[in-house]
Structures are given as structure tokens and as C-alpha cells.
Coordinates of C-alpha atoms and ligand atoms in Angstrom, one line a residue:
M141 CA 0.3 -0.1 -0.4
F142 CA 2.6 2.9 1.1
L143 CA 4.5 1.4 -1.8
L144 CA 2.0 2.0 -4.1
V145 CA 1.3 5.0 -2.9
A146 CA 5.7 5.9 -3.3
L147 CA 5.4 5.1 -6.4
A148 CA 1.8 7.1 -8.1
A149 CA 3.3 10.5 -5.8
V150 CA 7.3 9.7 -7.8
A151 CA 4.7 9.2 -11.3
S152 CA 3.4 12.3 -10.7
A153 CA 6.6 14.7 -9.9
Q154 CA 7.5 16.7 -13.2
I155 CA 10.2 18.6 -13.4
I156 CA 10.0 20.5 -16.6
H157 CA 13.2 23.0 -17.3
Y158 CA 12.7 26.0 -18.8
A159 CA 15.4 27.6 -20.4
P160 CA 16.6 31.7 -19.6
I161 CA 16.4 34.5 -21.8
D162 CA 19.3 35.2 -23.8
N163 CA 21.7 37.1 -21.7
E164 CA 24.9 38.1 -22.2
F165 CA 26.1 34.9 -20.2
S166 CA 24.3 31.6 -22.1
E167 CA 27.4 32.8 -25.5
L168 CA 30.9 31.9 -24.6
D169 CA 32.0 34.4 -26.5
Q170 CA 30.6 37.3 -25.1
V171 CA 31.6 36.0 -21.6
F172 CA 35.4 36.6 -22.5
N173 CA 33.6 39.3 -24.7
T174 CA 36.4 42.3 -23.1
S175 CA 34.7 44.8 -24.5
R176 CA 31.3 43.5 -22.3
G177 CA 33.2 45.1 -19.2
T178 CA 31.1 44.5 -16.1
N179 CA 28.6 43.8 -18.1
G180 CA 26.7 46.9 -15.7
G181 CA 27.2 45.1 -12.8
I182 CA 28.8 47.4 -9.7
Y183 CA 32.0 46.0 -7.9
N184 CA 33.6 48.1 -5.1
S185 CA 31.0 49.2 -3.9
S186 CA 28.4 48.6 -0.8
F187 CA 26.6 52.0 -2.2
V188 CA 24.2 53.4 -5.7
P189 CA 23.0 56.7 -6.0
D190 CA 19.2 56.8 -5.2
S191 CA 18.6 58.2 -9.4
S192 CA 19.6 54.4 -9.8
Y193 CA 19.6 52.5 -7.2
G194 CA 18.0 48.9 -8.2
Q195 CA 21.2 48.6 -10.3
Y196 CA 23.1 45.3 -10.2
D197 CA 25.6 45.6 -7.2
F198 CA 27.4 42.5 -5.8
C199 CA 28.9 44.6 -2.7
N200 CA 25.4 45.1 -1.7
M201 CA 22.4 43.1 -3.7
P202 CA 19.6 46.0 -4.2
H203 CA 16.3 44.8 -2.0
V204 CA 13.5 45.8 -0.5
R205 CA 13.1 49.4 -0.5
K206 CA 10.4 52.4 0.0
D207 CA 11.5 54.8 -3.3
I208 CA 11.5 51.0 -4.9
Y209 CA 8.3 49.6 -3.8
P210 CA 6.0 48.5 -5.9
Q211 CA 2.6 48.7 -3.9
V212 CA 0.0 46.7 -3.8
D213 CA -4.0 48.3 -4.0
Q214 CA -4.4 47.9 -0.3
S215 CA -8.1 48.3 -1.1
E216 CA -8.3 45.3 -2.8
Y217 CA -5.8 42.9 -0.8
K218 CA -4.7 43.0 2.5
L219 CA -1.0 41.2 2.8
Q220 CA -0.8 38.3 5.5
F221 CA 2.2 37.0 5.3
V222 CA 5.5 38.2 4.5
E223 CA 8.9 35.6 3.9
V224 CA 12.1 37.2 3.5
I225 CA 15.3 35.7 2.8
H226 CA 18.9 36.5 1.9
R227 CA 22.2 35.8 1.9
H228 CA 24.7 37.3 4.5
H229 CA 26.7 40.8 3.4
K230 CA 30.5 41.5 3.3
R231 CA 32.5 40.0 4.5
T232 CA 36.2 38.1 4.7
P233 CA 37.1 35.8 1.9
Y234 CA 36.7 32.3 3.1
A235 CA 39.7 30.5 3.9
Q236 CA 40.2 28.8 1.1
N237 CA 39.7 31.4 -1.2
C238 CA 42.6 33.3 0.4
F239 CA 45.8 33.3 -1.4
P240 CA 49.6 31.6 -0.1
V241 CA 50.6 34.6 0.8
E242 CA 48.3 38.2 0.8
T243 CA 49.8 42.0 1.2
L244 CA 47.4 43.2 2.9
V245 CA 47.9 43.6 6.4
L246 CA 43.6 43.2 7.9
Y247 CA 42.4 44.5 11.1
C248 CA 38.9 42.7 12.5
D249 CA 38.9 44.6 15.7
E250 CA 36.6 47.0 14.3
A251 CA 33.3 44.8 15.8
L252 CA 33.6 41.5 18.8
N253 CA 32.0 39.2 17.7
N254 CA 30.1 36.9 21.4
Y255 CA 29.4 33.1 21.3
Y256 CA 28.6 32.0 24.5
S257 CA 26.0 29.6 27.2
E258 CA 23.5 31.5 28.6
F259 CA 21.5 29.0 32.1
K260 CA 17.7 29.7 30.8
T261 CA 16.8 28.0 34.2
P262 CA 16.0 30.9 36.3
A263 CA 17.6 29.0 39.2
H264 CA 20.5 29.9 37.2
S265 CA 20.2 32.5 35.4
G266 CA 22.5 35.0 34.8
N267 CA 25.6 32.1 36.0
T268 CA 27.7 32.7 33.2
T269 CA 29.3 35.6 31.8
K270 CA 29.4 36.7 27.9
L271 CA 32.0 35.9 25.9
S272 CA 33.4 37.4 23.3
W273 CA 36.1 36.7 20.3
A274 CA 39.1 38.4 20.4
N275 CA 40.7 36.5 17.4
Y276 CA 45.0 36.6 18.3
Q277 CA 47.3 36.2 16.2
N278 CA 50.4 33.9 17.8
Q279 CA 53.3 35.2 15.8
Y280 CA 54.3 30.6 17.3
N281 CA 52.0 29.5 15.5
P282 CA 54.2 28.3 12.8
F283 CA 50.9 28.3 10.5
N284 CA 49.1 31.1 11.6
F285 CA 50.6 32.3 8.6
I286 CA 50.2 29.7 6.4
H287 CA 46.8 28.3 6.3
N288 CA 45.4 31.6 5.9
G289 CA 47.3 34.4 3.4
Y290 CA 46.2 37.4 5.5
N291 CA 48.6 39.2 8.3
G292 CA 46.8 40.3 11.2
T293 CA 43.7 39.8 12.8
C294 CA 40.3 38.5 11.3
Q295 CA 38.3 35.6 11.2
F296 CA 38.5 33.1 7.5
P297 CA 34.8 34.5 7.1
Q298 CA 34.3 37.0 9.1
I299 CA 30.6 39.3 8.5
S300 CA 33.7 43.0 8.3
Y301 CA 32.3 46.6 9.3
A302 CA 31.3 47.4 6.3
G303 CA 29.3 44.7 6.0
L304 CA 27.8 45.0 9.2
E305 CA 27.0 48.6 8.0
D306 CA 25.2 47.2 5.0
S307 CA 23.3 44.9 7.1
Y308 CA 22.2 47.2 9.7
Q309 CA 20.7 49.5 7.2
H310 CA 19.6 46.8 5.2
G311 CA 17.1 46.2 8.6
L312 CA 16.0 49.3 8.1
D313 CA 14.8 49.2 4.3
L314 CA 13.2 46.4 5.3
Y315 CA 11.2 47.5 8.7
G316 CA 10.6 51.3 6.4
V317 CA 8.4 49.1 3.9
Y318 CA 7.2 46.4 6.5
G319 CA 6.6 48.7 8.7
E320 CA 6.7 52.5 7.8
L321 CA 4.9 51.3 5.0
M322 CA 2.2 49.3 5.2
S323 CA 1.8 49.2 8.8
F324 CA 1.9 45.2 8.3
L325 CA 5.2 44.5 11.3
P326 CA 3.8 45.0 14.8
A327 CA 5.2 47.7 16.3
S328 CA 7.7 45.7 19.9
Y329 CA 9.0 42.0 18.5
D330 CA 7.1 39.3 19.2
P331 CA 8.4 36.2 18.5
K332 CA 4.3 34.9 18.4
L333 CA 4.4 37.3 15.3
V334 CA 8.5 37.7 13.6
T335 CA 10.6 35.3 13.5
F336 CA 14.5 35.7 12.8
R337 CA 16.3 32.5 11.3
V338 CA 20.0 31.5 10.8
T339 CA 21.8 28.6 10.2
N340 CA 25.2 27.6 11.5
N341 CA 27.2 29.1 9.3
V342 CA 28.2 31.9 12.0
I343 CA 28.5 35.1 10.0
T344 CA 25.0 35.0 9.5
S345 CA 23.9 35.4 13.2
Q346 CA 26.0 38.3 12.7
V347 CA 24.5 39.8 10.2
A348 CA 20.6 38.9 11.6
S349 CA 22.3 41.0 15.0
A350 CA 22.7 44.2 13.0
V351 CA 19.5 43.1 10.8
V352 CA 17.4 42.5 14.3
K353 CA 18.7 46.6 16.3
A354 CA 17.9 48.5 13.3
M355 CA 14.0 47.0 12.6
Y356 CA 13.3 46.5 16.7
P357 CA 15.8 49.0 18.0
H358 CA 15.0 48.7 22.0
E359 CA 15.7 44.5 22.2
E360 CA 17.5 43.6 23.8
E361 CA 18.3 40.4 23.2
I362 CA 16.4 37.9 20.8
D363 CA 16.2 33.8 19.8
V364 CA 17.3 33.4 16.3
K365 CA 16.1 29.9 15.1
V366 CA 18.9 27.8 13.7
E367 CA 18.5 24.0 12.8
A368 CA 20.4 21.6 13.6
D369 CA 23.9 21.7 11.1
G370 CA 23.1 18.3 8.7
F371 CA 20.4 18.5 7.5
D372 CA 19.6 22.4 7.8
A373 CA 17.0 23.4 4.9
I374 CA 18.1 27.2 4.0
E375 CA 21.8 26.3 4.3
P376 CA 21.2 23.9 2.7
S377 CA 23.7 21.2 4.8
Y378 CA 20.9 17.7 4.5
S379 CA 22.5 15.5 2.0
C380 CA 21.4 14.3 -0.7
G381 CA 23.9 12.1 -2.9
F382 CA 21.8 12.3 -6.4
A383 CA 22.2 16.7 -6.4
D384 CA 26.2 16.2 -5.5
D385 CA 26.4 13.9 -8.5
I386 CA 24.0 16.3 -11.2
A387 CA 26.8 18.7 -10.2
S388 CA 29.4 16.7 -10.3
E389 CA 27.6 16.0 -14.4
I390 CA 27.4 19.9 -14.7
T391 CA 30.5 20.7 -14.4
S392 CA 32.3 17.8 -16.1
S393 CA 29.3 19.2 -19.0
T394 CA 31.4 19.9 -21.9
V395 CA 31.0 23.7 -21.9
W396 CA 31.4 24.0 -18.7
Q397 CA 35.2 22.6 -19.4
E398 CA 34.8 24.1 -22.8
H399 CA 35.0 27.8 -20.5
L400 CA 37.6 26.1 -18.4
A401 CA 39.7 25.8 -21.0
R402 CA 39.5 28.8 -22.2
A403 CA 40.3 31.4 -19.7
A404 CA 43.7 28.5 -19.1
D405 CA 46.1 31.8 -19.9
L406 CA 43.8 34.0 -16.9
Y407 CA 44.3 30.7 -14.7
D408 CA 48.1 31.1 -15.7
E409 CA 48.0 35.0 -15.3
L410 CA 46.5 35.0 -11.6
D411 CA 47.9 32.5 -10.7
D412 CA 52.2 33.7 -11.2
I413 CA 50.2 36.7 -9.4
S414 CA 48.7 35.3 -6.4
G415 CA 51.3 32.3 -6.0
V416 CA 48.2 29.9 -6.3
D417 CA 49.1 26.6 -6.6
P418 CA 48.8 25.8 -11.1
E419 CA 48.6 22.2 -9.5
S420 CA 46.1 22.5 -7.6
E421 CA 42.6 21.6 -7.9
D422 CA 39.6 23.9 -6.0
W423 CA 40.9 27.1 -7.9
H424 CA 40.7 25.8 -10.6
V425 CA 37.3 23.8 -11.7
S426 CA 35.5 27.2 -10.7
F427 CA 36.9 31.2 -10.1
D428 CA 34.8 30.7 -7.1
H429 CA 37.9 31.8 -5.1
Y430 CA 39.8 34.4 -7.5
F431 CA 36.3 35.5 -7.6
D432 CA 35.9 35.7 -4.2
N433 CA 39.1 36.7 -3.2
T434 CA 38.9 40.0 -5.6
A435 CA 34.9 40.4 -4.9
F436 CA 36.4 41.2 -1.3
R437 CA 39.3 43.2 -2.1
L438 CA 36.9 45.9 -4.3
C439 CA 33.8 45.7 -2.1
H440 CA 36.2 47.5 0.4
G441 CA 38.0 49.3 -1.3
Y442 CA 41.5 47.4 -1.5
G443 CA 43.3 47.9 -4.8
L444 CA 43.4 44.7 -7.2
A445 CA 46.5 42.0 -5.6
C446 CA 50.0 42.4 -6.2
N447 CA 52.3 39.7 -6.1
S448 CA 53.3 39.1 -2.7
E449 CA 57.0 39.3 -3.8
N450 CA 57.3 41.5 -6.8
S451 CA 54.4 44.6 -6.1
S452 CA 55.0 45.2 -10.3
L453 CA 52.8 43.3 -10.9
C454 CA 49.3 43.3 -10.2
M455 CA 46.3 41.9 -10.7
T456 CA 44.3 44.3 -13.7
Q457 CA 40.9 45.6 -13.6
V458 CA 40.1 43.8 -17.4
Q459 CA 41.9 40.7 -16.0
A460 CA 39.2 40.9 -12.6
E461 CA 36.0 42.5 -14.6
Q462 CA 37.4 38.9 -16.4
I463 CA 36.9 36.6 -13.4
F464 CA 33.7 38.1 -12.5
R465 CA 31.7 37.6 -16.2
L466 CA 33.5 33.8 -15.4
G467 CA 32.2 34.3 -12.4
D468 CA 28.1 35.7 -13.3
F469 CA 28.6 32.8 -16.2
E470 CA 28.8 29.6 -13.6
Y471 CA 26.1 30.6 -11.5
N472 CA 23.5 31.1 -14.8
Y473 CA 25.3 27.7 -15.8
K474 CA 25.2 25.9 -13.0
Y475 CA 21.5 26.9 -11.3
R476 CA 19.6 28.8 -15.2
I477 CA 21.2 26.7 -18.5
H478 CA 21.8 23.8 -18.6
E479 CA 19.2 21.4 -18.5
N480 CA 19.5 19.6 -15.7
S481 CA 19.5 23.0 -13.4
T482 CA 16.0 23.2 -12.6
L483 CA 16.9 18.9 -11.0
Y484 CA 19.5 19.9 -9.0
A485 CA 18.1 23.3 -7.5
A486 CA 14.3 20.8 -7.0
T487 CA 16.7 17.8 -5.7
S488 CA 19.4 20.7 -3.4
Y489 CA 16.6 23.0 -2.5
G490 CA 13.7 21.2 -2.3
A491 CA 13.0 21.4 2.2
Y492 CA 13.2 24.8 2.0
F493 CA 10.5 25.7 -0.9
N494 CA 8.2 22.7 1.9
E495 CA 8.4 23.9 4.9
L496 CA 7.7 27.1 2.9
K497 CA 4.4 25.9 1.5
H498 CA 3.3 24.3 5.1
R499 CA 3.6 28.3 6.3
L500 CA 2.4 29.6 3.3
L501 CA -0.9 27.1 4.3
E502 CA -0.7 27.3 7.4
K503 CA -1.4 31.0 7.3
T504 CA -4.8 30.9 4.6
T505 CA -5.7 27.7 7.4
G506 CA -5.3 30.1 10.3
A507 CA -2.6 28.1 11.4
T508 CA -0.6 30.6 12.8
S509 CA 0.2 33.5 14.1
L510 CA 3.4 34.0 12.0
K511 CA 3.4 37.6 10.3
Y512 CA 6.9 37.6 9.4
S513 CA 9.7 35.0 8.3
H514 CA 13.4 35.4 7.5
N515 CA 15.9 34.6 7.0
V516 CA 19.5 35.0 6.4
A517 CA 20.8 32.1 4.1
H518 CA 24.1 31.8 1.2
D519 CA 25.1 32.2 -2.3
G520 CA 23.8 29.2 -3.5
S521 CA 21.3 29.4 -0.9
I522 CA 19.6 33.0 -3.6
A523 CA 20.9 31.1 -6.5
R524 CA 19.0 27.3 -5.8
I525 CA 15.4 29.3 -4.7
L526 CA 15.8 31.2 -8.4
G527 CA 17.4 28.0 -10.0
F528 CA 13.8 26.4 -8.0
L529 CA 11.3 29.0 -9.7
Q530 CA 12.9 29.3 -13.3
I531 CA 14.6 33.5 -12.6
D532 CA 14.6 34.4 -16.6
Y533 CA 17.9 35.8 -16.3
L534 CA 20.6 35.1 -12.9
R535 CA 23.4 36.4 -11.9
W536 CA 25.7 35.5 -9.0
P537 CA 24.2 36.2 -6.1
G538 CA 25.7 38.8 -4.1
M539 CA 25.8 40.8 -0.8
G540 CA 22.4 40.4 1.0
S541 CA 20.3 39.5 -2.9
E542 CA 17.1 39.6 -1.2
V543 CA 14.2 36.8 -2.3
V544 CA 10.7 38.2 -0.6
L545 CA 7.5 36.9 -1.0
E546 CA 4.5 38.2 0.1
L547 CA 0.9 36.3 0.4
Y548 CA -1.7 37.8 0.5
Q549 CA -6.1 38.3 -0.1
G550 CA -8.2 39.7 -1.5
L551 CA -10.5 41.4 0.6
K552 CA -13.6 41.4 -2.0
D553 CA -13.2 37.1 -3.1
G554 CA -11.7 35.9 -0.3
E555 CA -9.0 34.5 -2.1
W556 CA -4.9 34.1 -1.8
Y557 CA -2.4 35.8 -4.2
L558 CA 1.6 35.2 -4.1
R559 CA 3.6 37.5 -5.1
A560 CA 7.3 36.9 -5.0
L561 CA 10.0 39.7 -5.3
Y562 CA 14.2 40.0 -5.9
M563 CA 16.8 42.6 -6.1
G564 CA 13.7 44.8 -4.8
R565 CA 11.2 44.1 -8.0
I566 CA 8.8 41.8 -9.4
L567 CA 10.5 38.1 -9.9
T568 CA 10.1 36.8 -13.6
T569 CA 10.3 33.2 -14.6
T570 CA 10.0 31.5 -18.1
G571 CA 8.4 28.8 -16.2
P572 CA 4.5 28.2 -15.9
L573 CA 5.0 30.9 -12.7
G574 CA 6.2 33.7 -15.9
E575 CA 6.1 37.1 -13.6
I576 CA 5.4 36.2 -9.6
D577 CA 3.3 38.9 -9.4
M578 CA -0.3 38.3 -7.2
I579 CA -0.8 34.6 -9.2
P580 CA -3.1 32.0 -7.1
L581 CA -1.5 31.1 -4.1
H582 CA -2.4 26.9 -4.7
D583 CA -0.6 28.0 -8.7
F584 CA 2.9 28.4 -6.6
I585 CA 1.4 25.6 -4.1
S586 CA 1.0 23.3 -7.6
Y587 CA 4.1 23.9 -9.1
I588 CA 6.2 23.9 -5.3
E589 CA 4.3 19.9 -6.0
S590 CA 5.3 19.4 -8.7
M591 CA 9.3 19.5 -8.0
I592 CA 9.6 18.1 -4.5
G593 CA 6.0 15.7 -4.2
K594 CA 2.7 16.4 -2.4
D595 CA 4.5 16.1 0.9
A596 CA 8.3 16.4 -0.1
E597 CA 8.1 12.9 -1.1
V598 CA 9.7 12.3 -4.6
L599 CA 13.1 14.6 -2.4
V600 CA 13.1 11.7 -0.4
D601 CA 12.6 10.0 -2.9
Y602 CA 15.3 11.0 -5.0
C603 CA 17.6 11.7 -2.3
V604 CA 17.6 8.9 -0.6
Ligands
NAG251 C1 31.4 42.5 -27.5 O1 30.6 42.7 -26.7 C2 30.0 44.3 -27.0 C3 29.6 45.6 -26.2 O2 28.5 44.7 -25.0 C4 29.8 44.4 -28.3 O3 29.3 45.8 -29.6 C5 30.6 43.6 -29.7 O4 29.0 43.7 -30.1 C6 30.7 41.9 -29.1 N1 31.0 41.3 -29.7 C7 31.3 40.2 -30.3 C8 32.4 40.0 -31.0 O5 30.1 40.1 -30.0
NAG252 C1 34.6 51.4 -9.5 O1 35.0 50.8 -10.6 C2 34.5 52.0 -12.1 C3 34.6 51.1 -13.9 O2 34.6 49.9 -13.1 C4 34.7 52.8 -11.4 O3 34.6 54.1 -12.5 C5 34.2 53.7 -10.2 O4 35.2 55.3 -10.3 C6 34.9 52.7 -9.4 N1 34.7 53.5 -8.4 C7 35.4 53.5 -6.5 C8 34.5 53.7 -5.8 O5 36.1 52.6 -6.7
NAG253 C1 24.0 30.2 40.3 O1 25.4 31.6 41.1 C2 24.9 32.2 42.5 C3 25.3 33.3 42.8 O2 27.2 33.1 43.2 C4 25.3 30.7 43.6 O3 24.8 30.8 44.5 C5 24.6 28.8 43.0 O4 24.6 28.3 43.0 C6 25.1 29.4 41.3 N1 24.2 27.9 41.4 C7 24.5 27.1 40.8 C8 24.4 26.8 40.0 O5 26.4 27.4 40.2
NAG254 C1 52.1 41.7 9.8 O1 52.0 42.6 10.3 C2 52.3 43.2 11.7 C3 52.3 45.2 11.3 O2 52.3 45.5 9.9 C4 54.0 43.7 10.9 O3 54.9 44.1 12.0 C5 54.4 42.4 11.0 O4 55.9 42.0 10.8 C6 54.1 41.0 10.0 N1 54.1 39.6 10.4 C7 54.6 39.4 8.9 C8 54.4 37.9 9.4 O5 54.6 39.2 7.5
NAG255 C1 58.3 41.8 -11.9 O1 57.1 42.5 -11.8 C2 56.9 43.0 -13.9 C3 55.5 43.1 -14.2 O2 55.2 42.1 -14.6 C4 58.0 42.4 -14.2 O3 58.5 43.3 -15.2 C5 59.2 42.1 -13.6 O4 60.5 42.0 -14.1 C6 59.2 41.6 -12.4 N1 60.6 41.2 -11.6 C7 60.8 40.1 -11.0 C8 62.9 40.0 -9.9 O5 60.9 39.8 -11.1
NAG256 C1 19.8 14.9 -16.8 O1 20.6 13.3 -15.3 C2 19.3 13.2 -15.8 C3 19.5 11.8 -14.3 O2 20.9 12.1 -13.8 C4 20.4 11.8 -16.8 O3 20.0 10.6 -17.0 C5 20.5 12.9 -18.1 O4 21.8 12.8 -18.6 C6 20.8 14.4 -17.1 N1 21.1 15.0 -18.5 C7 22.3 15.4 -18.9 C8 22.7 17.1 -20.0 O5 23.3 16.3 -18.4

């Protein structure tokens, strides 16, 4: 009996890939076309003038903000629920993205990260001390300068001071829209109405601390949700061997291999500058590491990297722009262009969509009082969501990049409608959902079920 049900579910799952629109990352000739520069993107500042807000800025992606927020007619629709998920803000590079020897000396002493426990039982409360991490540089540790190339006191990664400022502004802007403009958020924090969630990666908590304070300045402390590592749905960290296999198929494809082959000279030049071992596989299977390292420098106002022993051997702007076009190409290819990219997104991020579906449905039945669910996650989270929904045009989701789902109820018909925003604007897909702009909630739910099954049983079937 159970077996039959499971088989029927698999048979009804239909993960259909719809190609994205043709763009400057669809053709390798255009990816390697140096006159395309940054394709209109910003990679060297978190600041975008108001007149061009909404433009792609890798350092600080556009998010919902009062001045560009497309308002729904409130005499016809009532906002009932908002789900926000965004990437953390700008940070130091991951340790594996640092060059063997970096010429910058980096100090991260202007911000403190806290990590400590508290008894929650009244008898013991106050019996622990707040602890802050004082990044300690140990001159007698012979590995200190070998494992992360920077001299200084930063963790790799940690949210930078400027990244914390961007996080705070992000919170102000969200409150500006959902608190002030829409009068939707409660004026004071109430965990039955508002929840925040982070991943197991500490940088998302660092960001949340600034976002929450900007939204609820009177709160001294709040609890943020976090799932156990190993099956965290929003990181994502649940294991799905099938999804891993699809990812390897994508990166072994002819097109992927061709972009690496065409970048062979660039790789040689970059390895000379950085001192990265040309045999190091990690650095040469994608542009992820060079991208992260270079974007970190530019986003924080540092110059392009120079060789640690020869200060006149430096990365050029042309090389940096080529790295950025290649990074955008890789995201576009892995999450949208490749015909199995949708299958990849569905299997590697289906768990989040299953819970999202239930949150939305619980709202329609009145089973929950929750109004606002806010998640701080990663570029891989945002890319998978956009891949799952089949966005029309994808670039690497930069720092702070945000997807918002808004659930409305029609005041006349009592029906439920859904709207999705990305980069502060209506999200357009090439899939069956088209423009996700006040579509019947039912269509959204059916789409999720078509990808993962009625209750994620198709997902489980794929992964386990
Ligand atoms: C390279 O890009 C430029 C600027 O977008 C464009 O005008 C030109 O046609 C492209 N070159 C080729 C060979 O496609
Ligand atoms: C950022 O780079 C652009 C060229 O891509 C340049 O015109 C601009 O002055 C730079 N801005 C900063 C803040 O360095
Ligand atoms: C907590 O601290 C108080 C004050 O020092 C002490 O009396 C009490 O025994 C402590 N409780 C525990 C469980 O250690
Ligand atoms: C690290 O930077 C400090 C301060 O600039 C300097 O005194 C020290 O010699 C540097 N150490 C190394 C290993 O580069
Ligand atoms: C340093 O780099 C410059 C620029 O590539 C090069 O001309 C010069 O020969 C290099 N110096 C040494 C000592 O390798
Ligand atoms: C897509 O995935 C399926 C299932 O693993 C596989 O059979 C097929 O070859 C893949 N298609 C491509 C183009 O890689």
C-alpha cells in the first residue's frame, strides 16, 4: 500500500526545465568579450546613487526599499504574510579563497563577535558570563601565516565592519517598507508574529544581529531559529547524493570544461600573481575562489592584488572583470542554463520549499499567527531558490541579495495570492509561474508539489 502511494507520487512529479532568456552569459564568446566589462554591474562599492538603485551591485545587492517598492492596491488586497530570505552581507573571504601570501594586513578589531551560553533556568540565570571572541594572532604558531594568507586579526570568513553597516541598513529598509509604509509589522518584537532564522555558519548570526537591531531597536536580545547542522534546509546542508551527482555532471559538461579551457591563459596569469599552485584543483575547477578574493578586495575599497614578492606584478582591471564575467557565467550555467539545473535546484533546495509551502498554507487556514519570517542565508541558497523558480536572468547573487515572498488575501473574493520580489522588483520566471505577481497561491503550491511531491516524498525518494 505505502509502496503504491510512493510510486504514484514519483510518477506525478514533473521537473520541467525552462531555459532562461538569452543573455550576455549564454554564449562563451560574450563571456570572454572584454568590451563587455562588468556588464553594467558594480563590484567596488556598497553605495549606489538613489537614481540608479536597483542596479546589480555585487557588494550590496538591491533589496526592497520604500522608494522603489511596487505597492499592491491595499483597497483590494490585504498583506497577510511575508517571507524574506537573503544572503549575508559583505565579509572577509573564506580561508580557502585566500592567496598563499596576501599583501594586505587586515584587522577586524572594530567589531566584536560574541559566543557564549546561558542557563535558561531561573535558579541559574546570570551564572555565565558574556564572552566575545578576541581574534588572537599568535606569532609563535608556525602555521599562522600559512593557512590563511592574511596577516592580521580577522577570521576567514567574518562579516566586516562595513558589512555590518550594510546589514543594519538592510534592516532599516525592510522596516521602512513592512513597518512604516505597509503598517504590517508589529511595532514591538513578538516572536509569535515575527521570527528570524540563521544557518549554522556564524556569519549569518553576525548579520542578523545588525538587521534585528535596525528593525527592533528596543530589543536587547532575541532568540533566532537555527536548524541542526547536517540537515539545515536553508544553508542548505542536508545531504542528497543525487543532487551532488547532478552537480558533478553539470561541471563535467562540455560547456563547463570549455570555459575552463578558454580561461587557461588567464589562470596562468592569475596563478603567477597570487602564488596559487597551478596544480591546485580547487582553484581551477571554477572561478569561485578568484572571484571571492577579488570581490572582497574591491568591495572593501582595497586595490587589486599584487604578487607578494613583486609589487609591480598586479592583477589588472581587465582581468578582474573577466573573473566577474566568468563567475556570473558559472552561476547562470549551473542554476539556469544546463538542462538539469532545475532538477539540481529542486533536489538540493526542495526541503526549504516544502516548509515554505506549509508556512503559507498554515497562514491560509489560520493555524499560525506568524506574519513575518526572516531568514539569513547564503549565495547558494538564493541561487537555488531562483533556479527552482526558474528566474529569467541570473547573475551570481551578490552580498545581501534578497528574495521576498508576499502572501495577500483578496478583500473582495477572499482568495489567496502570492507575489515574489528579487532585487526589490517583481520576480520574473520563464517557467509556468511567469511573473510571480499576485498569482493564485494555489498555482504556487502546485508548482512546488510538481517539483518535490505533495509532502516532499519525491524529494526524499531522489535523495535517500
Ligand atoms: C562584444 O561586446 C560589445 C559590447 O557589448 C559588443 O558591441 C560587441 O558586438 C561584442 N563583440 C562580439 C564579437 O560579439
Ligand atoms: C568602480 O569601478 C568603476 C569602473 O568599473 C569606476 O568607474 C569607479 O570609479 C570605481 N568606483 C570606486 C568607488 O572605486
Ligand atoms: C549561581 O550563582 C549563585 C551566586 O553566586 C550561586 O549561589 C549559585 O550556587 C549558582 N548556581 C549554580 C547552579 O552554580
Ligand atoms: C604582520 O603585520 C605586522 C603589522 O604590520 C608586522 O609587524 C608583522 O611583521 C607582520 N608579520 C608578517 C609575518 O608579515
Ligand atoms: C616584476 O613584475 C614586473 C611586471 O610583470 C616584471 O616586469 C618584472 O620583471 C618583475 N620583477 C621580477 C624581479 O621578477
Ligand atoms: C540529467 O540527469 C539525468 C538523471 O541523472 C541524466 O540521465 C541525464 O543524462 C542528465 N542530462 C544531462 C544533459 O546531463
